[in-house]
Amino acid sequence: MWPLKAHYCLWFGAHSGVLPYLAVFLRTHLNASATTVGTLYCVLPFVVSIVKPIACSAADHYGKHSQALLISQILTFFGYGLLAAIPFILEYIPLHILLYGFCFLALLANTSMGVGISLTDFLVINEVKLVNQHGGNTNYGAVRIWGTIGFGIFGILVGIINENSPSLPYLIPGLFIFIATEILDIICIYRFYHLKQTKLPADSITNDHDNVDYHTPNGQYSDSLEMDSEPYGPTVTTQYNAQSLSLWNRIRIGVKQAASTSIDTLFQILRIYYRYPSLIQYTLIVFCFGILTAFHWSFFFWFIQDIRGQDSLLMGLCIFVNSFLGEIPVFLVAYRIIQWVGPIFSLCISLLAFALRYLCYGYLLKKEYGKYWDVLLIETLQGLTFSLFYTVMTHIAQMYADKCEKIFAINEIPSSSLESNSNDRVASLRNLASSRESSIDDEAEGEFESNMSGQSKMNSLRSKSRIPTSKKIVKPSALMQGLMSACYEGLGLGVGSLLGGFLIEYFDVGSIWRIAGFFSLALVALNVVIEAIKFVYKKRRNQPLI
């Protein structure tokens, strides 16, 4: 697990010198207004919300998660790294051209970073399962905590260096730290997965998730293109000789496969939501968390600069407190909190912390240069507003991925098995059908519909004398992580950034904290009401309280 821990530490540590400062960078070097920043921050996550599920689904389909992660790292490196050149070329290039260049680089880096985070979450969850299956005892939070450690350590380091580097333009030292650290991170991931794929025996290197071996008999990693003739259907493997194809044919094949993957991803997402309606509630909550988080990620340092000046040391201390006094302690106990109160009420705890934090910003913090303790005290709430929420989000994504695997696996049942157990299955289906009529439990709905669809599909196959013998069932783990993350870091952050920019432009920066605080309280009340209605409904129908 150490390479993934190191990756989390270096990956998030590198971004601590970039992400918190982007809005301040735009304001200082390119004279951007709050509306411009908000509009840009709206477009960036929107693109992420489109690209991330498609990229993660493609990684699921071809079983190339580590390769996709490396590509994401490299693109992120070039996107954010080239921003360091902007202050040095201000005299030679018109300001609006530089602004367009900044937008392009930020789009490239932010999209790649979003994909990389979801892929990392998938790989870590996968490795955790393998460790626990072989007698280990670990969990996602114990690995993810290293990202927080890296963000905190590098955050305070960047703050100190930015404050004490008068010979360089403002905030540029943090970008240099990003460049150096990201190079180390790319080397770490490359060496780990490259050695894992080339030095281990071929029969011991499989897709940890679905036990599909992507190696040829001689131990070489196969780069052949695999295309399913139908989703979750018999796999037809076609190997293309790269030398025999023209450039146009390669492009055509690539575009065709990308379009097919996109369509499959869309239908798969719709299928998941149809099977499990409760996922809609979680998705909307995650979207609202994205809005609340956008206010902090996009405009907190803008706010600090207004009330405390260009104090890079205070900004670095905020990152340090966020990490070591906020996120790390909560990451250590987040999973236990979920087990104790459940996902929904864990999210309510996070919303209450958001309300307290933002109302303190809006009503208690005043313009007092050189004062640190009040800001840092409030920042300790970062653990509940981010760590607890993020653990719940990944937990929800994995939970529904596991449910989806049960649905899709029904297509694997051979016809002989269906015939031998037909009586039991008919009785089971009848019970499930009656439960569907009187229950809002989406678990029963999903099981009923999957069994019915599986039965009808097997009948159709029998009529055509087709008995499937080998199908590749792709569990949508990375897809679900990407979907949840897209709602949070994509749509939610986009809407929140745009809304925050307009509020600052037409009112003041303190208004966004007051509005967000009361919005958080309203969401808590709404969730409690929904859960109460579900509880009463199930109790009246004598359904199990799940």
XYZ file of C-alpha atoms in Angstrom:
546
model
C 0.000 0.000 0.000
C 2.943 2.351 0.472
C 3.128 3.519 -3.190
C -0.518 4.598 -3.074
C 0.050 6.319 0.280
C 3.044 8.100 -1.234
C 0.947 9.024 -4.269
C -1.758 10.550 -2.091
C 0.867 12.501 -0.121
C 2.708 13.825 -3.180
C -0.408 14.370 -5.326
C -2.324 16.460 -2.811
C 0.855 18.020 -1.472
C 1.739 19.287 -4.930
C -1.719 20.786 -5.386
C -1.549 22.643 -2.071
C 0.626 25.213 -3.840
C -1.876 25.682 -6.671
C -5.541 24.988 -5.946
C -6.132 27.322 -2.954
C -4.410 30.204 -4.731
C -5.890 30.144 -8.247
C -8.511 32.834 -7.591
C -5.935 35.046 -5.854
C -3.505 34.414 -8.741
C -6.122 35.573 -11.247
C -6.957 38.626 -9.167
C -3.327 39.648 -8.573
C -1.629 38.944 -11.904
C -4.479 39.193 -14.425
C -6.760 41.726 -12.692
C -9.753 39.382 -12.902
C -13.044 40.317 -11.248
C -15.074 38.060 -8.965
C -17.564 37.472 -11.791
C -14.778 36.390 -14.140
C -13.373 34.025 -11.529
C -16.826 32.626 -10.792
C -17.596 32.087 -14.484
C -14.287 30.330 -15.070
C -14.767 28.154 -12.006
C -18.235 27.277 -13.325
C -16.984 26.117 -16.717
C -14.096 24.065 -15.336
C -16.155 21.721 -13.119
C -18.870 21.417 -15.764
C -16.317 19.973 -18.190
C -15.071 17.684 -15.426
C -18.606 16.397 -14.816
C -18.803 15.333 -18.480
C -15.319 13.920 -18.954
C -14.871 12.153 -15.621
C -17.607 9.458 -15.895
C -16.631 8.736 -19.513
C -12.919 8.422 -18.728
C -13.556 6.281 -15.636
C -15.987 4.060 -17.529
C -13.388 3.566 -20.264
C -10.853 2.601 -17.603
C -13.374 0.084 -16.222
C -14.100 -1.307 -19.663
C -10.493 -1.868 -20.719
C -9.107 -2.584 -17.243
C -6.401 0.084 -17.596
C -6.909 2.153 -14.466
C -3.231 2.705 -13.679
C -2.413 3.771 -17.241
C -5.308 6.236 -17.212
C -4.068 7.602 -13.887
C -0.589 8.212 -15.330
C -2.040 10.085 -18.301
C -4.112 12.218 -15.921
C -1.032 13.036 -13.847
C 1.017 14.087 -16.871
C -1.720 16.357 -18.254
C -2.233 17.925 -14.824
C 1.510 18.535 -14.559
C 1.668 20.443 -17.847
C -1.550 22.359 -17.228
C -0.718 23.800 -13.836
C 3.047 23.855 -14.345
C 2.885 26.227 -17.317
C 0.986 28.791 -15.232
C 4.320 29.711 -13.642
C 5.359 31.407 -16.890
C 2.495 33.935 -16.905
C 3.983 36.635 -14.609
C 7.237 36.590 -16.597
C 5.575 37.258 -19.974
C 3.054 39.910 -18.915
C 5.106 42.617 -20.627
C 5.103 40.860 -23.986
C 1.586 39.436 -24.426
C -1.756 41.279 -24.142
C -3.632 40.672 -20.907
C -6.722 39.156 -22.546
C -4.564 36.655 -24.447
C -2.960 35.566 -21.197
C -6.369 35.222 -19.617
C -7.453 32.879 -22.418
C -4.221 30.944 -22.008
C -4.810 30.668 -18.269
C -8.333 29.351 -18.903
C -7.081 26.711 -21.334
C -4.325 25.487 -19.019
C -6.652 25.474 -16.026
C -9.231 23.512 -18.032
C -6.655 20.912 -19.049
C -5.225 20.541 -15.551
C -8.496 20.650 -13.620
C -10.181 18.047 -15.826
C -7.195 15.703 -15.658
C -6.933 16.173 -11.904
C -10.615 15.285 -11.435
C -10.229 12.071 -13.419
C -7.052 11.234 -11.515
C -8.725 11.635 -8.124
C -11.542 9.217 -9.012
C -9.124 6.668 -10.448
C -6.971 6.915 -7.341
C -10.016 6.361 -5.129
C -10.883 3.240 -7.124
C -7.344 1.829 -6.980
C -7.097 2.467 -3.243
C -10.462 0.871 -2.457
C -9.459 -2.095 -4.606
C -6.117 -2.509 -2.832
C -7.795 -2.195 0.576
C -10.130 -5.065 -0.316
C -7.213 -7.247 -1.400
C -5.260 -6.516 1.776
C -8.261 -7.363 3.947
C -8.920 -10.562 1.977
C -5.384 -11.712 2.775
C -5.701 -11.160 6.513
C -4.937 -7.446 6.709
C -6.946 -4.840 8.574
C -7.152 -1.461 6.880
C -9.718 0.858 5.314
C -9.963 3.635 2.751
C -9.655 6.430 5.308
C -6.354 5.056 6.625
C -4.857 5.446 3.139
C -6.646 8.640 2.109
C -5.311 10.335 5.234
C -1.890 10.542 3.579
C -3.329 12.960 1.059
C -4.323 15.223 3.925
C -0.892 14.857 5.518
C 0.766 15.879 2.259
C -1.634 18.778 1.729
C -0.975 20.083 5.236
C 2.815 19.733 5.217
C 3.275 21.195 1.753
C 0.618 23.821 2.480
C 2.531 25.397 5.366
C 5.781 25.003 3.403
C 4.299 26.854 0.421
C 2.959 29.599 2.701
C 6.365 30.190 4.293
C 8.227 30.145 0.977
C 5.689 32.433 -0.724
C 6.010 34.880 2.174
C 9.806 34.870 2.104
C 10.575 34.958 -1.621
C 10.466 38.675 -2.509
C 12.624 38.183 -5.597
C 9.935 36.078 -7.300
C 6.427 37.163 -8.363
C 3.651 36.624 -5.825
C 2.596 32.919 -5.492
C 5.087 31.662 -8.109
C 7.233 29.706 -5.579
C 4.209 27.514 -4.845
C 3.965 26.623 -8.535
C 7.637 25.660 -8.585
C 7.008 23.353 -5.622
C 4.099 21.825 -7.546
C 6.335 21.085 -10.543
C 9.025 19.356 -8.485
C 6.603 17.360 -6.356
C 4.441 16.205 -9.260
C 7.490 14.840 -11.079
C 8.202 12.645 -8.053
C 4.571 11.546 -7.936
C 4.543 10.485 -11.601
C 7.727 8.467 -11.079
C 6.214 6.805 -7.988
C 3.047 5.616 -9.752
C 4.873 4.607 -12.928
C 7.452 2.480 -11.149
C 4.879 0.799 -8.901
C 2.465 -0.313 -11.620
C 5.100 -0.886 -14.296
C 7.070 -3.225 -12.039
C 3.857 -4.889 -10.879
C 2.879 -5.676 -14.468
C 6.251 -6.796 -15.851
C 8.044 -8.571 -13.003
C 5.261 -10.650 -11.457
C 4.174 -13.944 -13.069
C 1.442 -13.504 -15.630
C -1.006 -15.733 -13.754
C -0.650 -13.611 -10.598
C -1.389 -10.299 -12.251
C -5.069 -9.892 -12.817
C -7.573 -7.134 -12.648
C -7.999 -7.071 -8.895
C -11.609 -6.259 -9.334
C -13.112 -8.781 -11.725
C -10.288 -11.354 -11.912
C -9.793 -10.754 -15.617
C -6.225 -11.402 -16.753
C -5.026 -8.774 -19.192
C -1.690 -10.517 -19.825
C -0.731 -12.731 -22.712
C 0.591 -16.250 -22.028
C 4.192 -15.083 -22.305
C 3.698 -12.530 -19.527
C 3.604 -9.467 -21.740
C 0.941 -6.890 -20.992
C -1.654 -6.943 -23.761
C -2.420 -3.669 -25.483
C -5.013 -5.218 -27.786
C -8.270 -3.384 -28.145
C -11.267 -5.156 -26.634
C -14.753 -4.303 -27.807
C -17.944 -5.751 -26.394
C -20.521 -6.566 -28.995
C -23.181 -5.621 -26.445
C -22.976 -4.215 -22.927
C -22.064 -7.027 -20.545
C -22.330 -9.443 -23.425
C -19.837 -11.893 -24.939
C -16.484 -10.204 -25.375
C -15.136 -10.119 -28.885
C -11.416 -9.414 -28.827
C -9.983 -7.887 -31.969
C -6.244 -7.307 -32.234
C -5.176 -4.601 -34.605
C -1.765 -4.504 -36.205
C -0.766 -0.879 -35.762
C 1.563 -0.994 -38.767
C -1.165 -2.245 -41.117
C -3.580 0.584 -40.308
C -3.427 4.027 -41.820
C -3.548 7.092 -39.619
C -7.111 7.818 -40.752
C -8.269 4.289 -39.841
C -6.647 4.550 -36.429
C -8.445 7.835 -35.787
C -11.730 6.397 -37.057
C -11.447 3.346 -34.814
C -10.565 5.496 -31.831
C -13.503 7.866 -32.388
C -15.878 4.931 -32.873
C -14.749 3.281 -29.663
C -14.961 6.569 -27.742
C -18.519 7.142 -28.985
C -19.506 3.579 -28.122
C -18.041 3.927 -24.641
C -19.856 7.225 -24.105
C -23.211 5.753 -25.134
C -22.678 2.670 -22.975
C -21.783 4.908 -20.041
C -24.940 6.980 -20.440
C -27.223 3.942 -20.586
C -25.415 2.364 -17.653
C -25.921 5.482 -15.519
C -29.616 5.656 -16.415
C -29.977 1.970 -15.620
C -28.422 2.425 -12.195
C -30.722 5.300 -11.282
C -33.748 3.348 -12.506
C -32.832 0.353 -10.353
C -32.081 2.369 -7.223
C -34.170 5.548 -6.793
C -32.571 6.356 -3.432
C -29.393 7.168 -5.343
C -31.180 10.295 -6.575
C -31.385 11.617 -3.000
C -27.685 11.013 -2.407
C -26.773 12.592 -5.741
C -28.682 15.786 -4.956
C -27.056 16.020 -1.527
C -23.596 15.558 -3.047
C -24.423 18.291 -5.575
C -25.374 20.674 -2.736
C -22.133 19.857 -0.943
C -20.329 20.862 -4.118
C -22.029 24.270 -4.024
C -21.079 24.795 -0.374
C -17.511 23.648 -0.956
C -17.143 25.913 -3.999
C -17.610 29.009 -1.842
C -14.639 27.983 0.289
C -12.370 26.588 -2.408
C -12.900 29.510 -4.781
C -13.221 32.531 -2.525
C -11.888 31.825 0.981
C -8.396 33.183 0.298
C -10.022 36.041 -1.626
C -11.932 36.746 1.604
C -8.773 36.408 3.727
C -6.949 38.840 1.457
C -9.769 41.373 1.948
C -9.840 41.181 5.759
C -6.171 40.350 6.543
C -4.176 41.483 3.486
C -1.740 39.523 1.286
C -0.640 37.311 4.156
C 0.730 34.101 2.609
C 1.777 32.824 6.033
C -1.817 32.969 7.301
C -2.977 31.164 4.169
C -0.392 28.447 4.711
C -1.353 28.106 8.360
C -5.003 27.714 7.334
C -4.037 24.788 5.080
C -1.967 23.261 7.886
C -4.814 23.547 10.419
C -7.310 22.211 7.862
C -5.178 19.123 7.439
C -3.747 18.245 10.843
C -6.360 19.615 13.238
C -9.372 19.151 10.956
C -9.207 16.444 8.317
C -6.804 13.867 9.783
C -8.615 13.252 13.105
C -11.965 12.894 11.327
C -10.597 10.638 8.580
C -9.475 8.254 11.323
C -12.995 7.882 12.722
C -15.156 8.692 9.689
C -15.938 5.073 8.840
C -17.036 4.381 12.406
C -19.326 7.399 12.305
C -20.920 6.043 9.124
C -21.435 2.656 10.753
C -22.937 4.274 13.828
C -25.407 6.805 12.347
C -25.573 5.783 8.674
C -24.704 7.733 5.508
C -27.607 10.194 5.567
C -27.141 11.389 9.124
C -23.378 11.510 8.653
C -24.068 13.976 5.851
C -26.334 15.943 8.204
C -23.439 16.249 10.675
C -21.284 17.662 7.870
C -24.021 20.140 6.919
C -24.307 21.371 10.510
C -20.536 21.931 10.547
C -20.830 23.894 7.290
C -23.540 26.067 8.828
C -21.449 26.850 11.913
C -18.328 27.550 9.871
C -19.918 29.875 7.335
C -22.050 31.778 9.823
C -18.871 32.461 11.819
C -17.249 33.797 8.645
C -20.208 36.001 7.882
C -20.842 37.459 11.343
C -17.675 37.122 13.468
C -14.597 37.751 11.272
C -13.691 41.426 10.825
C -10.946 43.370 9.047
C -8.017 43.121 11.499
C -4.553 42.772 9.963
C -2.128 40.472 11.754
C -4.804 38.550 13.681
C -4.639 34.798 13.175
C -6.266 32.854 16.012
C -9.928 33.457 15.130
C -9.522 32.310 11.521
C -7.488 29.252 12.492
C -9.961 28.216 15.196
C -12.847 28.185 12.722
C -10.758 26.212 10.215
C -10.684 23.194 12.543
C -14.211 22.444 11.274
C -12.679 21.351 7.959
C -12.632 17.770 9.203
C -16.399 17.534 9.512
C -17.163 19.560 6.378
C -14.782 17.646 4.116
C -13.288 14.449 5.596
C -16.542 13.017 6.882
C -18.446 14.007 3.758
C -15.816 12.681 1.343
C -15.630 9.337 3.123
C -19.428 9.067 2.956
C -19.392 9.933 -0.755
C -16.871 7.214 -1.635
C -18.742 4.781 0.621
C -22.016 5.486 -1.209
C -20.374 5.076 -4.610
C -18.875 1.709 -3.668
C -22.130 0.558 -2.050
C -24.117 1.151 -5.229
C -21.374 -0.340 -7.398
C -21.692 -3.538 -5.365
C -25.470 -3.475 -5.870
C -25.065 -2.952 -9.602
C -22.745 -5.931 -9.874
C -25.544 -8.134 -8.537
C -27.890 -6.803 -11.217
C -25.503 -7.256 -14.126
C -24.302 -10.668 -12.946
C -27.798 -12.138 -13.560
C -26.857 -12.357 -17.230
C -24.159 -14.871 -16.308
C -26.577 -17.498 -15.021
C -26.647 -20.445 -17.459
C -29.974 -21.735 -18.671
C -29.491 -25.107 -16.970
C -29.193 -23.361 -13.621
C -32.378 -21.409 -14.278
C -34.269 -24.589 -15.183
C -33.098 -26.540 -12.138
C -34.132 -23.784 -9.783
C -37.216 -22.540 -11.608
C -39.694 -23.334 -8.858
C -37.688 -21.550 -6.179
C -37.132 -18.565 -8.429
C -40.816 -18.242 -9.320
C -41.717 -18.125 -5.639
C -38.935 -15.641 -4.984
C -40.057 -13.415 -7.818
C -43.631 -13.427 -6.554
C -42.487 -12.369 -3.105
C -40.349 -9.630 -4.565
C -43.194 -8.458 -6.777
C -45.505 -8.117 -3.812
C -42.825 -6.281 -1.845
C -42.352 -3.860 -4.713
C -45.986 -2.887 -4.594
C -45.823 -1.953 -0.940
C -42.277 -0.768 -0.419
C -40.127 2.174 -1.389
C -37.031 0.129 -0.642
C -35.000 0.316 -3.835
C -33.100 -2.819 -2.884
C -36.256 -4.882 -3.445
C -37.047 -2.992 -6.635
C -33.614 -3.553 -8.068
C -33.622 -7.260 -7.229
C -37.080 -7.822 -8.685
C -36.342 -6.035 -11.929
C -32.944 -7.609 -12.375
C -34.378 -11.083 -11.910
C -37.200 -10.388 -14.351
C -34.837 -8.930 -16.938
C -32.480 -11.854 -16.465
C -35.326 -14.380 -16.858
C -36.597 -12.748 -20.060
C -33.103 -12.523 -21.488
C -32.426 -16.207 -20.775
C -35.698 -17.172 -22.450
C -34.689 -15.156 -25.480
C -31.297 -16.814 -25.558
C -32.834 -20.275 -25.274
C -35.103 -19.575 -28.223
C -32.057 -18.758 -30.292
C -30.112 -21.771 -28.934
C -27.460 -19.453 -27.563
C -25.966 -20.385 -24.211
C -23.364 -17.872 -23.012
C -20.225 -19.538 -21.773
C -17.894 -16.663 -21.000
C -18.877 -13.074 -20.399
C -16.902 -10.271 -18.895
C -18.955 -8.587 -16.189
C -17.541 -5.121 -15.554
C -18.368 -3.872 -12.085
C -18.889 -0.074 -12.387
C -16.678 0.861 -9.435
C -14.673 3.622 -11.084
C -17.820 4.778 -12.903
C -19.714 5.244 -9.624
C -16.753 7.048 -8.050
C -16.556 9.253 -11.124
C -20.304 9.905 -11.120
C -20.393 10.970 -7.471
C -17.227 13.000 -7.846
C -18.604 14.673 -10.990
C -21.737 15.758 -9.104
C -19.530 17.137 -6.336
C -16.427 18.515 -8.021
C -18.118 19.062 -11.372
C -21.677 20.344 -11.284
C -21.710 21.394 -7.622
C -18.457 23.323 -7.694
C -19.429 24.919 -11.000
C -22.792 26.217 -9.832
C -21.341 27.296 -6.477
C -18.458 29.195 -8.056
C -20.723 31.026 -10.498
C -23.194 31.909 -7.750
C -20.415 33.007 -5.391
C -18.824 35.222 -8.028
C -22.067 37.084 -8.710
C -22.835 37.482 -4.994
C -19.402 39.002 -4.350
C -19.659 41.269 -7.398
C -23.093 42.663 -6.546
C -23.038 42.468 -2.736
C -19.888 41.637 -0.770
C -17.760 38.608 0.021
C -19.373 38.235 3.453
C -22.805 37.683 1.886
C -21.876 34.275 0.450
C -21.042 32.927 3.931
C -24.322 34.046 5.465
C -26.397 32.651 2.601
C -24.462 29.361 2.601
C -24.830 28.974 6.369
C -28.618 29.216 6.293
C -28.750 27.025 3.178
C -26.884 24.291 5.088
C -29.416 24.432 7.925
C -32.269 24.150 5.414
C -30.686 21.029 3.880
C -30.406 19.400 7.298
C -34.094 20.035 7.954
C -35.044 18.690 4.513
C -33.055 15.460 4.998
C -34.574 14.881 8.423
C -38.081 15.322 6.992
C -37.397 12.912 4.104
C -35.981 10.260 6.442
C -38.959 10.672 8.791
C -41.391 10.172 5.908
C -39.526 7.045 4.776
C -39.498 5.714 8.318
C -43.245 6.202 8.816
C -44.066 4.770 5.396
C -42.045 1.606 5.930
C -43.392 1.160 9.437
C -47.000 1.387 8.233
C -46.296 -1.123 5.475
C -44.501 -3.447 7.928
C -41.340 -3.291 5.870
C -37.866 -3.839 7.322
C -36.203 -0.564 8.269
C -33.099 -0.503 6.115
